[in-house]
PDB file of C-alpha atoms in Angstrom:
ATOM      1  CA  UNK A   1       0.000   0.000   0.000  1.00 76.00           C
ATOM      2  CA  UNK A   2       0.689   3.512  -0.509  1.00 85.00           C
ATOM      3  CA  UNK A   3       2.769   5.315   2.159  1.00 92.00           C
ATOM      4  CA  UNK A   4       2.212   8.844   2.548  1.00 95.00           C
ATOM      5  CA  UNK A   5       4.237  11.714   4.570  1.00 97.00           C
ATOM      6  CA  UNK A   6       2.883  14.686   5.495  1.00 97.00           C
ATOM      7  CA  UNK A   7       3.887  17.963   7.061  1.00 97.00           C
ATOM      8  CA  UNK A   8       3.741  20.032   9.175  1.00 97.00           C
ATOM      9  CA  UNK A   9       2.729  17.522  11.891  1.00 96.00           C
ATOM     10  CA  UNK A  10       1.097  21.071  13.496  1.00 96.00           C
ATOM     11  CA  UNK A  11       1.682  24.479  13.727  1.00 97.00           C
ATOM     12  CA  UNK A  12       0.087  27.478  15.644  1.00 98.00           C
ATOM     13  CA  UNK A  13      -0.183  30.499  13.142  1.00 97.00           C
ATOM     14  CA  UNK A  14      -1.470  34.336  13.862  1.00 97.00           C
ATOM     15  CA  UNK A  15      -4.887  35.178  12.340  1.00 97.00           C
ATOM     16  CA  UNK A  16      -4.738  36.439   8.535  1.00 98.00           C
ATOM     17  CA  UNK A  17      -1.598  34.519   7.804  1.00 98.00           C
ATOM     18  CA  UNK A  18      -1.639  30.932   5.130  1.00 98.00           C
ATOM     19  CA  UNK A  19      -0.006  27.734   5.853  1.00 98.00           C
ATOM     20  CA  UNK A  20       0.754  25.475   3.078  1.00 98.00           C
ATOM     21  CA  UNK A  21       0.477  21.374   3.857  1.00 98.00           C
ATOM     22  CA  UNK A  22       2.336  19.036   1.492  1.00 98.00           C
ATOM     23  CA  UNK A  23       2.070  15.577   1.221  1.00 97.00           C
ATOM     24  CA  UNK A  24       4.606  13.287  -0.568  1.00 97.00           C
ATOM     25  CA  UNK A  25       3.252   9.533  -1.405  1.00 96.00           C
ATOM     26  CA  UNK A  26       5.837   6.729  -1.921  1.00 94.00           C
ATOM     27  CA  UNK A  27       4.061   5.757  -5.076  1.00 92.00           C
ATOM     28  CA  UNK A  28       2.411   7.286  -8.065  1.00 92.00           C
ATOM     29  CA  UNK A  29      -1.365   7.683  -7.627  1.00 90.00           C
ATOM     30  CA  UNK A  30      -4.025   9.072  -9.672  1.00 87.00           C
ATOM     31  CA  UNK A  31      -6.580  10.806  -7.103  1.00 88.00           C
ATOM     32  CA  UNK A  32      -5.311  12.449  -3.787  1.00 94.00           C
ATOM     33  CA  UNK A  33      -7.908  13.847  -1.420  1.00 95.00           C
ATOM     34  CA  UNK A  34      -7.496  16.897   1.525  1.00 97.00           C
ATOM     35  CA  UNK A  35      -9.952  16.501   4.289  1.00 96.00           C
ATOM     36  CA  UNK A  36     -10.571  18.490   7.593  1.00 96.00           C
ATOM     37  CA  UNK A  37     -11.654  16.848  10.661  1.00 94.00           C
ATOM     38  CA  UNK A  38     -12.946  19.457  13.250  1.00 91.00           C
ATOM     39  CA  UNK A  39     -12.615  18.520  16.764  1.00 84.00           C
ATOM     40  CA  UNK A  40     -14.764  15.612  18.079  1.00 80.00           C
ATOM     41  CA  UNK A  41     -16.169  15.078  14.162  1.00 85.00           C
ATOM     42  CA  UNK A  42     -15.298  13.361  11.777  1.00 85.00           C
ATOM     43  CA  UNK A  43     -13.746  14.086   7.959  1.00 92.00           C
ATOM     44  CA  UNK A  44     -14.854  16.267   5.761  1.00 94.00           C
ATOM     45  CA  UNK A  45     -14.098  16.520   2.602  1.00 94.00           C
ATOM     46  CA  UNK A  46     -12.422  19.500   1.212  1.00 96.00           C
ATOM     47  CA  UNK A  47     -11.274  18.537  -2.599  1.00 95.00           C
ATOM     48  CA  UNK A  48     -10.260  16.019  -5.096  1.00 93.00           C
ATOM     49  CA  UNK A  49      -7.045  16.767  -6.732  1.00 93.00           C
ATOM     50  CA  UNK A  50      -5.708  15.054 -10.195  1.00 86.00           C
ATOM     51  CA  UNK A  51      -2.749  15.368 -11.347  1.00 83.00           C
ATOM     52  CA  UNK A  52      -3.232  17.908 -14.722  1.00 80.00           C
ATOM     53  CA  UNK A  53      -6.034  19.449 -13.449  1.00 83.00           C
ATOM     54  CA  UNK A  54      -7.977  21.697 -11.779  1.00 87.00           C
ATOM     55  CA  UNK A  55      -9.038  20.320  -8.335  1.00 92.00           C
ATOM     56  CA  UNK A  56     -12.788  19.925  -7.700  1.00 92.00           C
ATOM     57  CA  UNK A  57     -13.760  21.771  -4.355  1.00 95.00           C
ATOM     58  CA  UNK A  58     -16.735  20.690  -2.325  1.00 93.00           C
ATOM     59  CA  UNK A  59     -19.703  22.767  -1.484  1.00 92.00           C
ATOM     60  CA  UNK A  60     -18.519  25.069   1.255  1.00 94.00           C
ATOM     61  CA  UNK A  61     -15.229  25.676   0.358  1.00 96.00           C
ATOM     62  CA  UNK A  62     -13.635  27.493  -2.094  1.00 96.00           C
ATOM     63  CA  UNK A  63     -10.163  27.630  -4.316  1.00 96.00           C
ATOM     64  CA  UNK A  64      -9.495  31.081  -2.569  1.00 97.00           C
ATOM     65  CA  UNK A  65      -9.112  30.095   0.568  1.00 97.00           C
ATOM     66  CA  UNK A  66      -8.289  26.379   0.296  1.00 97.00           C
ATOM     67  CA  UNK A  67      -5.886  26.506  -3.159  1.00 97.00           C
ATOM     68  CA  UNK A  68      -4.485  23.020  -3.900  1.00 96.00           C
ATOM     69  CA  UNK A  69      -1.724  22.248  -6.204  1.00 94.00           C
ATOM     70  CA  UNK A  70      -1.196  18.484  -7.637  1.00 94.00           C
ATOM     71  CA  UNK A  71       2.287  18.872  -9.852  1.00 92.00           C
ATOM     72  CA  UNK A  72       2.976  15.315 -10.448  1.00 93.00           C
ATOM     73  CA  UNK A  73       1.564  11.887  -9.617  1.00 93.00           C
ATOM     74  CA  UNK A  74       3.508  11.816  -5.780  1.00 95.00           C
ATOM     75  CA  UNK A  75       2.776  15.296  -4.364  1.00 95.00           C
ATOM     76  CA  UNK A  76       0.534  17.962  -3.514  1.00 96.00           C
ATOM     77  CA  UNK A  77       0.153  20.479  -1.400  1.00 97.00           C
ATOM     78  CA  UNK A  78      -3.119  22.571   0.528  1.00 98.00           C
ATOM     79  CA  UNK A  79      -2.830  26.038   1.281  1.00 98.00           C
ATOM     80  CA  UNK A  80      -5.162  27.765   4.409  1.00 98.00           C
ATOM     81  CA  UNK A  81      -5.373  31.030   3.320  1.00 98.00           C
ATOM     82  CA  UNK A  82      -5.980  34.415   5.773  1.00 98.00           C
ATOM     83  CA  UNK A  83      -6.568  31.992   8.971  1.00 97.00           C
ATOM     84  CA  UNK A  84      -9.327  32.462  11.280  1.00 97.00           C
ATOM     85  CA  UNK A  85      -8.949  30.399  14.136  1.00 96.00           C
ATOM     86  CA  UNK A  86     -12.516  28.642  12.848  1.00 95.00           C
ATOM     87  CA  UNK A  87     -10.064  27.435  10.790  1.00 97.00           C
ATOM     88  CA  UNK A  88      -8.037  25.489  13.597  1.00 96.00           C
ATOM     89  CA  UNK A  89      -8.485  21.583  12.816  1.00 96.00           C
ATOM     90  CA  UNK A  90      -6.693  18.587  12.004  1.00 96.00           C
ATOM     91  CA  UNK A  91      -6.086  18.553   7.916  1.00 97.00           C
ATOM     92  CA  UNK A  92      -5.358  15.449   6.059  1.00 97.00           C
ATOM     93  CA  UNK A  93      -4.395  13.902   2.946  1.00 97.00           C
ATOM     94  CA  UNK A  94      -5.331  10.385   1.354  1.00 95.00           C
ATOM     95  CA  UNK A  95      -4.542   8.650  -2.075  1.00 93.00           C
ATOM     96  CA  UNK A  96      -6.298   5.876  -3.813  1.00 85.00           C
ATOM     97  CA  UNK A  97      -3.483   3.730  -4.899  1.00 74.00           C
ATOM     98  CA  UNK A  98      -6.259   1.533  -7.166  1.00 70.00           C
ATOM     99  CA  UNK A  99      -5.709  -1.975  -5.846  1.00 63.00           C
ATOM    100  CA  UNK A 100      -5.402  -1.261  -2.221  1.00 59.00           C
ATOM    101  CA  UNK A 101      -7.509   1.620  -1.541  1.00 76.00           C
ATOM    102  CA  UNK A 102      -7.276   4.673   0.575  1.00 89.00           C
ATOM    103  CA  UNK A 103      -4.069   5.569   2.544  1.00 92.00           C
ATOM    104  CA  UNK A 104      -4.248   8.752   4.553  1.00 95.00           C
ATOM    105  CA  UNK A 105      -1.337  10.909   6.293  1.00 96.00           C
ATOM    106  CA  UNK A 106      -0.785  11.121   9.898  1.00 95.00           C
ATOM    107  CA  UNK A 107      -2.519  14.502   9.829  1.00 96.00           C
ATOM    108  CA  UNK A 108      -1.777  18.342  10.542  1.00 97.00           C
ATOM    109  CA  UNK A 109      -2.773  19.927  13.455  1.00 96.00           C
ATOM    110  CA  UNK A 110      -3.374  23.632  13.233  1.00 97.00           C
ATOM    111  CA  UNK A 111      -4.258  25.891  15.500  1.00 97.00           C
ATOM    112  CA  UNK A 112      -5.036  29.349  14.911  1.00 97.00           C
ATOM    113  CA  UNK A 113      -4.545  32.283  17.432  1.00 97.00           C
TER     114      UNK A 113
ATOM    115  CA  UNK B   1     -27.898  12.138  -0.264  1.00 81.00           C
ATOM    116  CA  UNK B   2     -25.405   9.718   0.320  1.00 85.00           C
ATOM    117  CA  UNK B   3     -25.002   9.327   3.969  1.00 90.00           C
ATOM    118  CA  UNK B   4     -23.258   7.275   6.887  1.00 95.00           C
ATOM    119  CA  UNK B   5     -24.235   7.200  10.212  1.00 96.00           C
ATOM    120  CA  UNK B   6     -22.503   5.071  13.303  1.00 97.00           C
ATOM    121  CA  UNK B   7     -24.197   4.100  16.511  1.00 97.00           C
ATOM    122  CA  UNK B   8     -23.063   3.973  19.648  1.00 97.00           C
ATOM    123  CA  UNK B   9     -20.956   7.480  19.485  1.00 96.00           C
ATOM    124  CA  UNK B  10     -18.839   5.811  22.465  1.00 97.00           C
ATOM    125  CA  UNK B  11     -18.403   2.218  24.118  1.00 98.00           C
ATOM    126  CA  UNK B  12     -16.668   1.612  27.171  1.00 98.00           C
ATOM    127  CA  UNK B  13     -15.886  -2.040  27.800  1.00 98.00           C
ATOM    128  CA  UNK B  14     -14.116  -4.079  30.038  1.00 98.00           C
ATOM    129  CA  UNK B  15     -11.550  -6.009  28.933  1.00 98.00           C
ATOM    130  CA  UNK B  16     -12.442  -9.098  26.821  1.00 97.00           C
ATOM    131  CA  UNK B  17     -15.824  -8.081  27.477  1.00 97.00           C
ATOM    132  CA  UNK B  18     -17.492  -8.520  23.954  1.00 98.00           C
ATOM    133  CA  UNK B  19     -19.659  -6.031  21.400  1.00 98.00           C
ATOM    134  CA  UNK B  20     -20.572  -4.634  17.950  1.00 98.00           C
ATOM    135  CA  UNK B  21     -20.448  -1.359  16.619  1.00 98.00           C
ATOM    136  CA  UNK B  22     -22.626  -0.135  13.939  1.00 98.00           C
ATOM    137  CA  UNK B  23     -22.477   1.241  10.655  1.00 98.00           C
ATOM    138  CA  UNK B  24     -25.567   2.476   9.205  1.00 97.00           C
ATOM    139  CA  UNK B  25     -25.347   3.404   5.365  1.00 96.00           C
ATOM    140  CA  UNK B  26     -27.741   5.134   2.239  1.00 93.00           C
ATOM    141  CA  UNK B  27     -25.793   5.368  -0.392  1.00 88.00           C
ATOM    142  CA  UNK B  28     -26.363   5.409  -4.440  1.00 83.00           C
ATOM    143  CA  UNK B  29     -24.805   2.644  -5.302  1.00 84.00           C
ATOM    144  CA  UNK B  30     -22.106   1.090  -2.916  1.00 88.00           C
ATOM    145  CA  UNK B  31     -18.565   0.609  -4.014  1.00 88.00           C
ATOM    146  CA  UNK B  32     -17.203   0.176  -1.095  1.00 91.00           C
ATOM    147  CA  UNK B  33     -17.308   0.061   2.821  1.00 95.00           C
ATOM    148  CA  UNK B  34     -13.990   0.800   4.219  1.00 95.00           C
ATOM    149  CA  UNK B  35     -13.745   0.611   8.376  1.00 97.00           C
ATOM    150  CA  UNK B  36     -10.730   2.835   9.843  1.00 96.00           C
ATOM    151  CA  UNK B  37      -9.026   3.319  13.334  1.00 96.00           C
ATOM    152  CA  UNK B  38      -7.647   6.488  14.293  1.00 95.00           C
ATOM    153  CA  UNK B  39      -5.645   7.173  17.255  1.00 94.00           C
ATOM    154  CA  UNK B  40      -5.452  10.316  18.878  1.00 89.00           C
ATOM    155  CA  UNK B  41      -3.680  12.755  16.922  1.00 84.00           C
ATOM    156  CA  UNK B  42      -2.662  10.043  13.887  1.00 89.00           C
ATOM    157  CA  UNK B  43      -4.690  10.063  10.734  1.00 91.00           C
ATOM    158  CA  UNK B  44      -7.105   7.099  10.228  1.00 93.00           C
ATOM    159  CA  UNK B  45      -5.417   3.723   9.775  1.00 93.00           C
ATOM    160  CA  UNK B  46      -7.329   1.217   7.568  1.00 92.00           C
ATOM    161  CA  UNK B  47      -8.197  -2.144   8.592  1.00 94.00           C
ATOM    162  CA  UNK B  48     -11.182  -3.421   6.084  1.00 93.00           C
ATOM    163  CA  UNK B  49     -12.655  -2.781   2.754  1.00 93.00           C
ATOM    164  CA  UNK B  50     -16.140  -4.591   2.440  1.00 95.00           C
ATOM    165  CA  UNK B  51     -17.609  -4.655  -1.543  1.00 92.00           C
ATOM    166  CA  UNK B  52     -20.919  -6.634  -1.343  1.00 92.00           C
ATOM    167  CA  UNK B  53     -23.686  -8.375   1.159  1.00 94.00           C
ATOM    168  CA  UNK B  54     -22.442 -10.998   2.938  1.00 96.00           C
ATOM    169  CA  UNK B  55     -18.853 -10.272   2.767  1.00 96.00           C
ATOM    170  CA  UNK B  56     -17.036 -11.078   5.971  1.00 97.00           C
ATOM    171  CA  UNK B  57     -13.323  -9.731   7.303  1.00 96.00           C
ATOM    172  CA  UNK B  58     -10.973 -10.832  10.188  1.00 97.00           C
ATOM    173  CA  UNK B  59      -8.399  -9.333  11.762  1.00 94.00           C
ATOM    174  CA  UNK B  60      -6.954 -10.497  14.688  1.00 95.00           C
ATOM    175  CA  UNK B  61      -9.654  -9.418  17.416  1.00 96.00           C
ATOM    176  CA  UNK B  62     -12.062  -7.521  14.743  1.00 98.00           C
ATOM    177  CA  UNK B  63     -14.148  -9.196  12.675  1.00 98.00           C
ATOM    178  CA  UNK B  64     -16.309  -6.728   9.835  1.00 98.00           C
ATOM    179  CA  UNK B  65     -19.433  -7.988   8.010  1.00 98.00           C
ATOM    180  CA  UNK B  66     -21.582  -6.106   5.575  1.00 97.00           C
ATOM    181  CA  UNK B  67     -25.730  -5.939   4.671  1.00 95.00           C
ATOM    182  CA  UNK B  68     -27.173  -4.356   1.994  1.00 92.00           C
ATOM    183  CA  UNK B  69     -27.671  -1.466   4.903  1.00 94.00           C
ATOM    184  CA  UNK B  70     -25.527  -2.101   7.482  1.00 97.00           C
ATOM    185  CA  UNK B  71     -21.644  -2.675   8.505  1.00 98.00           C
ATOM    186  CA  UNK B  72     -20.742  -4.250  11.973  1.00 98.00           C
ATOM    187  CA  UNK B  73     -17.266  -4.268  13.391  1.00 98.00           C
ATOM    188  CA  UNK B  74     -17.522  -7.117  15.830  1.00 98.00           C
ATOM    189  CA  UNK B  75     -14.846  -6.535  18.530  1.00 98.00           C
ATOM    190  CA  UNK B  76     -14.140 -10.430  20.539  1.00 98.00           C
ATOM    191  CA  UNK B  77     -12.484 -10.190  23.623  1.00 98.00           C
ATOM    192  CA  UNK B  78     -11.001  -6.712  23.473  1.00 97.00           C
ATOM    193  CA  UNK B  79      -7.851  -5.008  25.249  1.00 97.00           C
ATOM    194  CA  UNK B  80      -7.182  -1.567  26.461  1.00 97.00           C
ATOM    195  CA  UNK B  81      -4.548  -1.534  22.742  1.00 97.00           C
ATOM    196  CA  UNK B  82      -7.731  -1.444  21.114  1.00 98.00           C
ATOM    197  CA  UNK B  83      -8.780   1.878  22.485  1.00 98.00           C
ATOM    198  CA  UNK B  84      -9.893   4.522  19.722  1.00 97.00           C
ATOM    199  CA  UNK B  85     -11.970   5.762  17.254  1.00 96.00           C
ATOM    200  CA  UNK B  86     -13.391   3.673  14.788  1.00 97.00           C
ATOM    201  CA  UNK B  87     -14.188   4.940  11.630  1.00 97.00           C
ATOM    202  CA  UNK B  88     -16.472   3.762   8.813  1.00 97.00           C
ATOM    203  CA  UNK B  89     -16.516   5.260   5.321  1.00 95.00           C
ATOM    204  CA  UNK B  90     -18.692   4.407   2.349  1.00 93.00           C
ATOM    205  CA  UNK B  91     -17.527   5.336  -1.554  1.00 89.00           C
ATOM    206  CA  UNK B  92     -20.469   5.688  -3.766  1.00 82.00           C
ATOM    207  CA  UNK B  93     -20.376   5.445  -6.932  1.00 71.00           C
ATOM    208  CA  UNK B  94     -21.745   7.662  -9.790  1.00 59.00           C
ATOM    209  CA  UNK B  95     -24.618   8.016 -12.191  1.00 55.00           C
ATOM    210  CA  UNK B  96     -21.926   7.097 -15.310  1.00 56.00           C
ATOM    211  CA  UNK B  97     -21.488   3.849 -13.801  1.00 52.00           C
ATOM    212  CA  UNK B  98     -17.887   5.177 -12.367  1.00 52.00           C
ATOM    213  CA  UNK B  99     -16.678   5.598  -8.663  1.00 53.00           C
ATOM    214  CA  UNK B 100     -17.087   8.991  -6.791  1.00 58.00           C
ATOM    215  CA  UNK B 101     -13.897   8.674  -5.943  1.00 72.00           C
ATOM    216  CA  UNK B 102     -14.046  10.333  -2.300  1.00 80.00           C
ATOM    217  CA  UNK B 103     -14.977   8.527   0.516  1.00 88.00           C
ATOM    218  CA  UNK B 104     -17.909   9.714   2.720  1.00 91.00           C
ATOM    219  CA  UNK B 105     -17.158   9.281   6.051  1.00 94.00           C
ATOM    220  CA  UNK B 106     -19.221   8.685   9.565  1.00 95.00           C
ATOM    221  CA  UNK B 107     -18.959  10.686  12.632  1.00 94.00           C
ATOM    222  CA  UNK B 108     -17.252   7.800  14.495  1.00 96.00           C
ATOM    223  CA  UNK B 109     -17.373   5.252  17.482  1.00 97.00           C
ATOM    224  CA  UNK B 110     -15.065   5.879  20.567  1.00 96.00           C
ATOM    225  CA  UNK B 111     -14.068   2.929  22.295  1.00 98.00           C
ATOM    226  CA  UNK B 112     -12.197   3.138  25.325  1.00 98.00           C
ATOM    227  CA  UNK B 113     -11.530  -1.037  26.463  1.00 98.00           C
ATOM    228  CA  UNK B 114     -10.515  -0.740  30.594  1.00 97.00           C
ATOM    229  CA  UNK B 115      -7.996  -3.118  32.193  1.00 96.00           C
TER     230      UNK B 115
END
């Protein structure tokens, strides 16, 4: 299966100020997925990014404030833009690696002050 | 709307002291149940993909099994290791035939096992 690293592990940022997530995978995978897991719920999904094109938001957030970039088949990154701290969750990655299934990172915990 | 929904929201059980948790699902379509366990502060770690009715997993102490509405993780004999949250997650698929692609996930079942 797919191994994925992602970073920062958390951070505490000021109010107005981005933080950009990456998240390398061990293995070339078509879809990659950010989701944000609020405290005490459980995942929501932000976007689908595909390598080559645009990612595909879901309802409730937007490219401004969550821009995604997908430059190859191994990476991407997820950018929180002007921070509120409504915007202080856990963020995560996943791929779909086809045969196996879904592999998620170990998470980013951000708080914002 | 495609929806998952897990019952109880937390379970406290003695060690090797038996249960189920539930995994309710509506869903266009099912491609695949997926059950998850995520530690505190870890993203979710997978343990089972279920594809159609009657399918049955094992792993160690968990055992999953599937209905055409339904997922149960079946927990025999549990220790205080298998504390956490357990996660179930449903990918639908779409009205070309295709997969969604995203999983859709459930709030969740905390399980705290006591020595």
């Amino acid at each position: 299966s797919a191994v994925i690293s992602q970073k920062p592990s958390r951070d505490i940022c000021q109010r107005g100020t981005s933080l950009t997530i990456q998240c390398q995978v061990d293995s070339q995978v078509t879809m990659m997925f950010w989701y944000r897991q609020q405290p005490g719920q459980s995942l929501t999904l932000i976007a689908t990014a595909n390598q080559g094109s645009e990612a595909t938001y879901e309802s409730g957030f937007v490219i401004d404030k969550f821009p995604i970039s997908r430059p190859n088949l191994t990476f991407s990154t997820l950018t929180v833009s002007n921070m509120s701290p409504e915007d202080s969750s856990i963020y995560l990655c996943s791929a779909n690696d086809g045969s196996y299934g879904y592999t998620f990172g170990s998470g980013t915990r951000l708080t914002v002050v | 709307e495609d929806q998952v929904t897990q019952s109880p929201e937390a379970l406290r059980l003695q060690e090797g002291e038996s249960s189920s948790l539930n995994c309710s699902y509506t869903v266009s379509g099912l491609r695949g149940l997926f059950w998850y366990r995520q530690d505190p502060g870890k993203g979710p770690e997978f343990l089972f993909t279920l594809y159609s009715a009657g399918e049955e997993k094992e792993k160690e102490r968990l055992k999953a099994t599937l209905t055409k509405k339904e997922s149960f993780l079946h927990i025999t004999a549990p220790k205080p290791e298998d504390s956490a949250t357990y996660l179930c997650a449903v990918q639908a698929g779409s009205s070309d035939g295709g997969s969604q692609g995203n999983l859709i996930f459930g709030k969740g079942t905390k399980l705290s096992v006591k020595p």
